[in-house]
CSV table of C-alpha atoms in Angstrom, one decimal:
chain,number,residue,atom,x,y,z
A,1,MET,CA,-61.1,60.3,73.9
A,2,GLU,CA,-64.1,58.6,72.3
A,3,PRO,CA,-63.6,55.0,71.2
A,4,TYR,CA,-62.9,54.5,67.5
A,5,ASN,CA,-66.1,53.8,65.4
A,6,PRO,CA,-65.4,52.7,61.9
A,7,THR,CA,-68.9,53.6,60.7
A,8,SER,CA,-68.2,57.2,61.5
A,9,ILE,CA,-66.1,57.6,58.3
A,10,LEU,CA,-69.1,56.6,56.2
A,11,PRO,CA,-71.7,58.9,54.7
A,12,GLU,CA,-75.1,58.6,56.4
A,13,PRO,CA,-77.7,59.8,53.8
A,14,CYS,CA,-80.5,58.2,55.7
A,15,ARG,CA,-80.8,59.2,59.4
A,16,ASP,CA,-84.3,57.9,60.0
A,17,PRO,CA,-84.2,55.4,63.0
A,18,ALA,CA,-87.4,53.8,61.8
A,19,LEU,CA,-85.5,52.7,58.6
A,20,LEU,CA,-82.0,52.1,59.9
A,21,ASN,CA,-83.3,49.9,62.7
A,22,ASP,CA,-85.5,47.9,60.5
A,23,TRP,CA,-85.0,44.9,58.1
A,24,HIS,CA,-84.7,45.4,54.4
A,25,VAL,CA,-84.4,43.0,51.6
A,26,VAL,CA,-81.3,43.4,49.5
A,27,ALA,CA,-81.3,40.3,47.4
A,28,ALA,CA,-82.9,36.9,46.7
A,29,SER,CA,-81.1,34.2,48.5
A,30,ALA,CA,-80.3,32.6,45.1
A,31,ASP,CA,-78.5,35.7,44.1
A,32,ILE,CA,-75.7,35.2,46.7
A,33,VAL,CA,-73.7,32.1,45.9
A,34,ALA,CA,-70.7,30.6,47.6
A,35,GLY,CA,-67.3,31.9,46.2
A,36,GLN,CA,-68.7,35.1,44.7
A,37,LEU,CA,-68.9,38.7,46.0
A,38,LEU,CA,-72.1,40.6,45.2
A,39,PRO,CA,-72.2,44.4,45.4
A,40,LEU,CA,-75.4,45.8,46.8
A,41,THR,CA,-76.8,49.2,47.7
A,42,LEU,CA,-79.3,50.1,50.4
A,43,LEU,CA,-80.3,53.6,51.4
A,44,GLU,CA,-77.3,54.9,49.5
A,45,ARG,CA,-74.9,52.7,51.4
A,46,ASP,CA,-72.6,50.5,49.3
A,47,LEU,CA,-72.6,47.0,50.6
A,48,VAL,CA,-71.1,43.6,49.6
A,49,GLY,CA,-72.8,40.2,50.1
A,50,TRP,CA,-71.2,36.9,50.2
A,51,ARG,CA,-71.9,33.3,51.3
A,52,ASP,CA,-69.4,31.2,53.2
A,53,GLY,CA,-68.7,27.4,52.8
A,54,GLY,CA,-71.2,26.6,55.6
A,55,GLY,CA,-73.9,28.4,53.7
A,56,GLU,CA,-74.2,31.5,56.0
A,57,VAL,CA,-74.8,34.8,54.2
A,58,HIS,CA,-72.8,37.9,55.2
A,59,VAL,CA,-73.5,41.5,54.3
A,60,TRP,CA,-70.8,44.1,55.0
A,61,GLU,CA,-70.0,47.6,54.1
A,62,ASP,CA,-68.3,47.5,50.7
A,63,LEU,CA,-65.2,49.0,52.3
A,64,CYS,CA,-61.8,47.8,53.4
A,65,ILE,CA,-61.0,49.7,56.6
A,66,HIS,CA,-57.3,49.9,55.6
A,67,ARG,CA,-57.4,52.2,52.6
A,68,GLY,CA,-61.0,52.4,51.6
A,69,ALA,CA,-61.0,50.0,48.6
A,70,ARG,CA,-64.2,48.2,47.6
A,71,LEU,CA,-64.2,44.7,48.9
A,72,SER,CA,-66.6,43.7,46.2
A,73,LYS,CA,-63.7,44.2,43.7
A,74,GLY,CA,-61.7,41.5,45.6
A,75,PHE,CA,-62.3,37.7,45.8
A,76,ILE,CA,-63.0,34.9,48.2
A,77,ARG,CA,-60.4,32.3,49.1
A,78,ASP,CA,-60.7,29.7,51.9
A,79,ASP,CA,-63.8,31.4,53.3
A,80,LYS,CA,-62.1,34.7,53.5
A,81,VAL,CA,-62.8,37.9,51.7
A,82,ILE,CA,-59.5,39.2,50.1
A,83,CYS,CA,-59.2,43.0,49.6
A,84,PRO,CA,-58.2,43.8,46.0
A,85,TYR,CA,-55.8,46.6,47.1
A,86,HIS,CA,-53.4,45.1,49.6
A,87,GLY,CA,-54.8,41.6,50.1
A,88,TRP,CA,-56.0,42.0,53.7
A,89,ASN,CA,-57.9,38.8,54.6
A,90,TYR,CA,-61.3,39.0,56.5
A,91,ASP,CA,-62.9,36.0,57.9
A,92,GLY,CA,-66.6,35.3,58.5
A,93,SER,CA,-66.6,37.2,61.7
A,94,ALA,CA,-65.4,40.3,59.7
A,95,ARG,CA,-62.0,40.2,61.5
A,96,CYS,CA,-58.9,40.7,59.6
A,97,VAL,CA,-56.8,37.6,60.0
A,98,LEU,CA,-53.9,38.4,57.7
A,99,MET,CA,-52.0,41.4,56.4
A,100,PRO,CA,-49.8,40.0,53.6
A,101,ALA,CA,-47.3,42.8,53.8
A,102,ALA,CA,-46.7,41.9,57.5
A,103,PRO,CA,-47.6,38.2,57.6
A,104,PHE,CA,-46.0,37.5,61.0
A,105,GLU,CA,-47.6,40.4,62.8
A,106,PRO,CA,-51.1,40.0,64.4
A,107,PRO,CA,-53.6,42.3,62.6
A,108,LEU,CA,-54.7,45.4,64.5
A,109,LYS,CA,-57.8,44.9,66.7
A,110,LYS,CA,-59.5,47.7,64.8
A,111,ALA,CA,-58.9,45.9,61.5
A,112,ARG,CA,-62.4,44.6,60.9
A,113,ALA,CA,-64.8,44.8,58.1
A,114,ILE,CA,-68.1,46.6,59.0
A,115,ALA,CA,-70.7,43.8,59.3
A,116,HIS,CA,-74.4,44.2,59.4
A,117,SER,CA,-77.2,42.0,61.0
A,118,THR,CA,-78.2,39.6,58.2
A,119,GLU,CA,-80.9,36.9,58.0
A,120,GLU,CA,-82.4,34.8,55.3
A,121,LYS,CA,-86.2,34.3,55.3
A,122,TYR,CA,-88.8,33.6,52.6
A,123,GLY,CA,-86.1,33.0,50.1
A,124,LEU,CA,-84.8,36.5,50.6
A,125,VAL,CA,-81.8,38.2,52.2
A,126,TRP,CA,-82.6,40.7,54.9
A,127,VAL,CA,-80.3,43.4,56.3
A,128,SER,CA,-80.4,45.9,59.0
A,129,LEU,CA,-78.0,48.9,58.9
A,130,GLY,CA,-78.7,49.6,62.6
A,131,ALA,CA,-79.9,47.6,65.5
A,132,PRO,CA,-83.2,45.8,64.5
A,133,GLU,CA,-85.9,46.6,67.0
A,134,ARG,CA,-88.3,43.9,65.7
A,135,ASP,CA,-88.3,40.6,63.9
A,136,ILE,CA,-88.7,40.3,60.1
A,137,PRO,CA,-92.4,40.7,59.3
A,138,GLU,CA,-94.5,37.7,59.2
A,139,PHE,CA,-95.6,36.0,55.9
A,140,PRO,CA,-98.2,33.6,57.2
A,141,GLU,CA,-98.5,31.3,54.1
A,142,TRP,CA,-94.7,30.7,53.8
A,143,LEU,CA,-94.7,27.7,56.2
A,144,ASP,CA,-98.1,26.4,55.0
A,145,ASP,CA,-97.6,23.4,52.8
A,146,GLY,CA,-101.0,23.9,51.3
A,147,TYR,CA,-99.7,27.0,49.5
A,148,LYS,CA,-97.5,27.0,46.4
A,149,LYS,CA,-94.9,29.8,46.8
A,150,VAL,CA,-93.2,31.6,43.9
A,151,LEU,CA,-90.5,34.4,44.1
A,152,CYS,CA,-90.9,37.0,41.4
A,153,GLY,CA,-88.9,40.1,40.5
A,154,PRO,CA,-86.7,42.2,40.8
A,155,TYR,CA,-88.8,45.0,39.5
A,156,LYS,CA,-87.3,48.6,39.3
A,157,PHE,CA,-89.4,51.5,40.5
A,158,ARG,CA,-88.4,55.1,41.4
A,159,SER,CA,-90.0,55.8,44.8
A,160,GLY,CA,-90.3,52.7,47.0
A,161,TYR,CA,-93.1,54.3,49.0
A,162,ARG,CA,-95.1,55.1,45.8
A,163,ALA,CA,-94.5,51.4,44.8
A,164,VAL,CA,-95.9,50.3,48.1
A,165,GLU,CA,-98.8,52.7,47.9
A,166,ASN,CA,-99.7,51.4,44.4
A,167,PHE,CA,-99.6,47.9,45.7
A,168,LEU,CA,-102.1,48.8,48.4
A,169,ASP,CA,-104.5,50.6,45.9
A,170,PRO,CA,-107.2,48.6,44.0
A,171,THR,CA,-108.8,51.6,42.4
A,172,HIS,CA,-106.1,51.6,39.6
A,173,PHE,CA,-106.9,48.1,38.4
A,174,PRO,CA,-109.3,49.0,35.6
A,175,PHE,CA,-107.0,51.5,34.1
A,176,VAL,CA,-103.4,50.3,34.6
A,177,HIS,CA,-104.3,46.6,34.4
A,178,ALA,CA,-107.4,46.8,32.0
A,179,GLY,CA,-108.4,43.3,30.9
A,180,VAL,CA,-106.3,41.6,33.5
A,181,ASN,CA,-107.2,42.9,37.0
A,182,GLY,CA,-110.0,45.2,36.0
A,183,ILE,CA,-112.5,46.2,33.3
A,184,LEU,CA,-111.8,49.6,31.7
A,185,ASP,CA,-115.5,50.3,30.7
A,186,GLN,CA,-116.9,48.9,33.9
A,187,PRO,CA,-114.7,50.1,36.8
A,188,ASP,CA,-115.7,48.8,40.2
A,189,PRO,CA,-117.3,51.2,42.7
A,190,ILE,CA,-115.2,50.9,45.8
A,191,LEU,CA,-117.5,50.7,48.8
A,192,PRO,CA,-116.4,52.2,52.2
A,193,TYR,CA,-113.8,50.0,54.0
A,194,GLU,CA,-112.0,50.1,57.3
A,195,VAL,CA,-108.4,50.7,58.1
A,196,ARG,CA,-107.1,49.5,61.4
A,197,GLU,CA,-103.7,50.4,63.0
A,198,GLY,CA,-102.0,47.9,65.3
A,199,PRO,CA,-98.6,46.7,66.5
A,200,GLU,CA,-97.9,45.1,63.1
A,201,GLY,CA,-99.0,48.1,61.1
A,202,LEU,CA,-102.0,48.9,59.0
A,203,SER,CA,-104.7,46.5,57.9
A,204,THR,CA,-108.0,46.7,56.0
A,205,SER,CA,-111.3,45.0,55.8
A,206,GLU,CA,-112.0,43.3,52.5
A,207,ILE,CA,-112.4,45.3,49.3
A,208,ARG,CA,-114.4,43.7,46.5
A,209,VAL,CA,-113.4,44.0,42.8
A,210,THR,CA,-114.2,42.2,39.6
A,211,GLN,CA,-111.2,40.8,37.6
A,212,PRO,CA,-111.5,39.3,34.1
A,213,PHE,CA,-108.2,37.3,34.7
A,214,GLY,CA,-107.6,37.9,38.4
A,215,ASP,CA,-105.1,35.1,39.0
A,216,PRO,CA,-102.7,32.8,37.2
A,217,ARG,CA,-105.6,30.4,36.2
A,218,ASN,CA,-106.7,33.1,33.8
A,219,ILE,CA,-110.4,32.9,34.6
A,220,PRO,CA,-112.8,35.7,35.6
A,221,VAL,CA,-113.2,36.0,39.4
A,222,ILE,CA,-114.7,38.1,42.1
A,223,ALA,CA,-111.8,39.1,44.3
A,224,TYR,CA,-111.9,40.3,48.0
A,225,TYR,CA,-108.6,42.0,48.9
A,226,ALA,CA,-107.5,42.5,52.5
A,227,TYR,CA,-104.3,44.6,52.7
A,228,LYS,CA,-101.6,45.1,55.2
A,229,ALA,CA,-98.8,47.7,55.4
A,230,LEU,CA,-96.4,45.8,57.7
A,231,ARG,CA,-93.4,48.2,57.6
A,232,PRO,CA,-92.6,51.4,55.7
A,233,LEU,CA,-91.3,49.2,52.8
A,234,VAL,CA,-93.0,45.9,53.3
A,235,ALA,CA,-96.7,45.2,52.5
A,236,TYR,CA,-99.0,42.2,52.0
A,237,PHE,CA,-102.4,41.2,50.7
A,238,THR,CA,-104.5,38.1,50.9
A,239,LYS,CA,-107.1,37.9,48.1
A,240,ARG,CA,-110.1,35.6,48.5
A,241,VAL,CA,-111.2,34.6,45.1
A,242,GLN,CA,-114.5,33.3,43.8
A,243,ILE,CA,-115.0,32.2,40.1
A,244,ALA,CA,-117.4,34.7,38.5
A,245,ASP,CA,-119.1,32.3,36.2
A,246,PRO,CA,-121.5,30.1,38.2
A,247,ALA,CA,-121.2,27.3,35.6
A,248,ARG,CA,-117.5,27.0,36.4
A,249,ALA,CA,-117.8,27.4,40.2
A,250,ALA,CA,-116.9,23.8,40.7
A,251,GLU,CA,-113.4,24.6,39.5
A,252,GLY,CA,-112.7,26.5,42.7
A,253,ASN,CA,-113.7,26.4,46.3
A,254,PRO,CA,-114.5,29.0,49.0
A,255,ASP,CA,-111.0,28.6,50.6
A,256,ASP,CA,-109.2,29.7,47.4
A,257,ARG,CA,-106.6,32.4,48.2
A,258,PHE,CA,-103.9,34.3,46.3
A,259,CYS,CA,-101.5,36.1,48.6
A,260,THR,CA,-98.6,38.4,47.9
A,261,PHE,CA,-95.8,39.6,50.2
A,262,LEU,CA,-94.0,42.7,48.8
A,263,THR,CA,-90.6,44.0,49.8
A,264,VAL,CA,-88.8,47.2,48.7
A,265,GLN,CA,-85.1,47.7,48.6
A,266,GLN,CA,-84.7,51.5,48.7
A,267,VAL,CA,-81.5,52.1,46.8
A,268,SER,CA,-81.7,55.9,46.9
A,269,PRO,CA,-84.5,58.4,47.5
A,270,VAL,CA,-85.7,57.9,43.9
A,271,GLU,CA,-84.5,54.4,43.0
A,272,SER,CA,-85.9,51.2,44.4
A,273,ILE,CA,-86.1,47.5,43.7
A,274,VAL,CA,-89.3,45.5,44.4
A,275,ARG,CA,-89.3,41.8,45.1
A,276,ILE,CA,-92.4,39.7,45.8
A,277,CYS,CA,-93.4,36.3,46.9
A,278,CYS,CA,-96.8,35.0,45.7
A,279,ALA,CA,-98.5,32.2,47.6
A,280,MET,CA,-101.7,30.4,46.3
A,281,ASN,CA,-103.6,27.3,47.3
A,282,PHE,CA,-105.5,26.6,44.0
A,283,SER,CA,-105.7,23.1,42.7
A,284,PRO,CA,-104.4,22.5,40.1
A,285,ALA,CA,-101.7,25.0,40.8
A,286,PRO,CA,-100.2,27.2,37.9
A,287,SER,CA,-96.6,26.6,37.1
A,288,ASP,CA,-93.9,28.9,38.4
A,289,GLU,CA,-93.5,30.2,34.8
A,290,GLN,CA,-97.1,31.1,34.6
A,291,VAL,CA,-97.1,32.9,37.9
A,292,ARG,CA,-93.9,34.9,37.0
A,293,LEU,CA,-95.2,35.8,33.5
A,294,ARG,CA,-98.3,37.3,35.0
A,295,GLN,CA,-96.4,39.2,37.7
A,296,ASP,CA,-93.8,40.5,35.2
A,297,LEU,CA,-96.7,41.9,33.2
A,298,VAL,CA,-98.6,43.5,36.1
A,299,TYR,CA,-95.4,45.1,37.6
A,300,ALA,CA,-94.2,46.4,34.3
A,301,GLN,CA,-97.7,48.0,33.9
A,302,ASP,CA,-97.4,49.4,37.4
A,303,SER,CA,-93.9,50.9,37.1
A,304,ALA,CA,-94.7,52.5,33.8
A,305,ILE,CA,-97.3,54.7,35.5
A,306,VAL,CA,-95.9,54.9,39.1
A,307,ASP,CA,-92.6,56.2,37.8
A,308,THR,CA,-94.4,59.1,36.1
A,309,GLN,CA,-95.8,60.4,39.4
A,310,ARG,CA,-94.6,63.8,40.5
A,311,PRO,CA,-93.0,64.7,42.8
A,312,GLU,CA,-90.9,61.4,42.8
A,313,ARG,CA,-90.4,61.8,46.5
A,314,ILE,CA,-93.8,61.0,48.1
A,315,PRO,CA,-95.4,63.9,50.0
A,316,LEU,CA,-96.5,62.9,53.4
A,317,GLU,CA,-98.5,66.0,54.3
A,318,LEU,CA,-102.0,65.1,53.0
A,319,ARG,CA,-102.7,68.7,51.9
A,320,HIS,CA,-100.0,68.4,49.1
A,321,GLU,CA,-102.2,66.1,47.0
A,322,LEU,CA,-105.9,65.6,46.5
A,323,HIS,CA,-107.4,62.6,48.3
A,324,HIS,CA,-110.8,60.8,48.2
A,325,ARG,CA,-112.4,58.4,50.6
A,326,THR,CA,-111.5,55.6,48.2
A,327,ASP,CA,-107.8,56.5,49.0
A,328,LEU,CA,-108.3,55.9,52.7
A,329,LEU,CA,-105.5,53.3,53.0
A,330,SER,CA,-103.1,55.6,51.1
A,331,GLN,CA,-104.0,58.5,53.4
A,332,LYS,CA,-103.4,56.3,56.5
A,333,TYR,CA,-100.1,54.9,55.0
A,334,ARG,CA,-98.7,58.5,54.5
A,335,SER,CA,-99.8,59.6,58.0
A,336,TRP,CA,-98.3,56.4,59.5
A,337,LEU,CA,-94.9,57.1,57.8
A,338,ARG,CA,-95.0,60.7,59.1
A,339,GLN,CA,-95.8,59.5,62.6
A,340,MET,CA,-92.7,57.1,62.4
A,341,GLY,CA,-90.5,60.1,61.5
A,342,ILE,CA,-89.8,58.9,58.0
A,343,THR,CA,-88.0,61.7,56.1
A,344,TYR,CA,-85.8,59.8,53.6
A,345,GLY,CA,-87.2,59.7,50.1
A,346,THR,CA,-90.2,61.9,51.1
A,347,ILE,CA,-91.1,65.6,51.1
């Protein structure tokens, strides 16, 4: 007889090892506070997050193994999650330590909540539903004290992959972000650029664009974007910025950078949540509020268009949509997903 596996009773809408064995953001660290249960959803799996008295975050299946009630409807007492149905107590190791209807009997060995690998990094909570094969992707500026970091979001999108692809695409700037990241009547010609594939994903050479208000300082800049697709649902860019007006050049310096680390929580095939962390080394630095106001504007403009794309599930076969050389990174991204065997949320 095969050993009992509690996860076998759960639906498995996503079967892609590349997703199940990867890390996904499900919340900002600030969202999970001690003494409260937070329902979460990742890849159609209902989860519950909570923080114990020692500050450690736990993410479990939102399921009591006894009779299938949602643990998120329960409560926390003395660092134990209490099921709302029959009051079974689960400690931080996910083990049931008390069955109130039989308080003098030791709980069954199988009486455990279904816990997932969980880590906090970059002010975000990361979860793997399987066995993580790699570390959480690197965000180089996070530990650099010369950079101001600001978490922004959450932002709702339909397809997480289309949200990532949009993030990696500078050619939409003059139209979706006219007057902010591009100039409608003077769209930048995109010169040929390189896309490299390595152990950490895809990366590009710099792509030059003109931006009337290209960073939270709200001054015209020439921007040079270098993009990375780090995981199917994690991406990054570093933007080298030069003040466009020579008379104001002294307000910046050649080392000015604005970087963004983007994560996607794919809730379902056509529902996702984007969270980003911006890092900048300008002096004087903009306020957190200024950074968030700008990102709120940009991502609202993005989602208003990206969510109209059809089909909602991104097609990975390049023949299903028309591509141009200026879409090189998008083409490589879709081929990369296909090579990894990604099928969830795609066609």
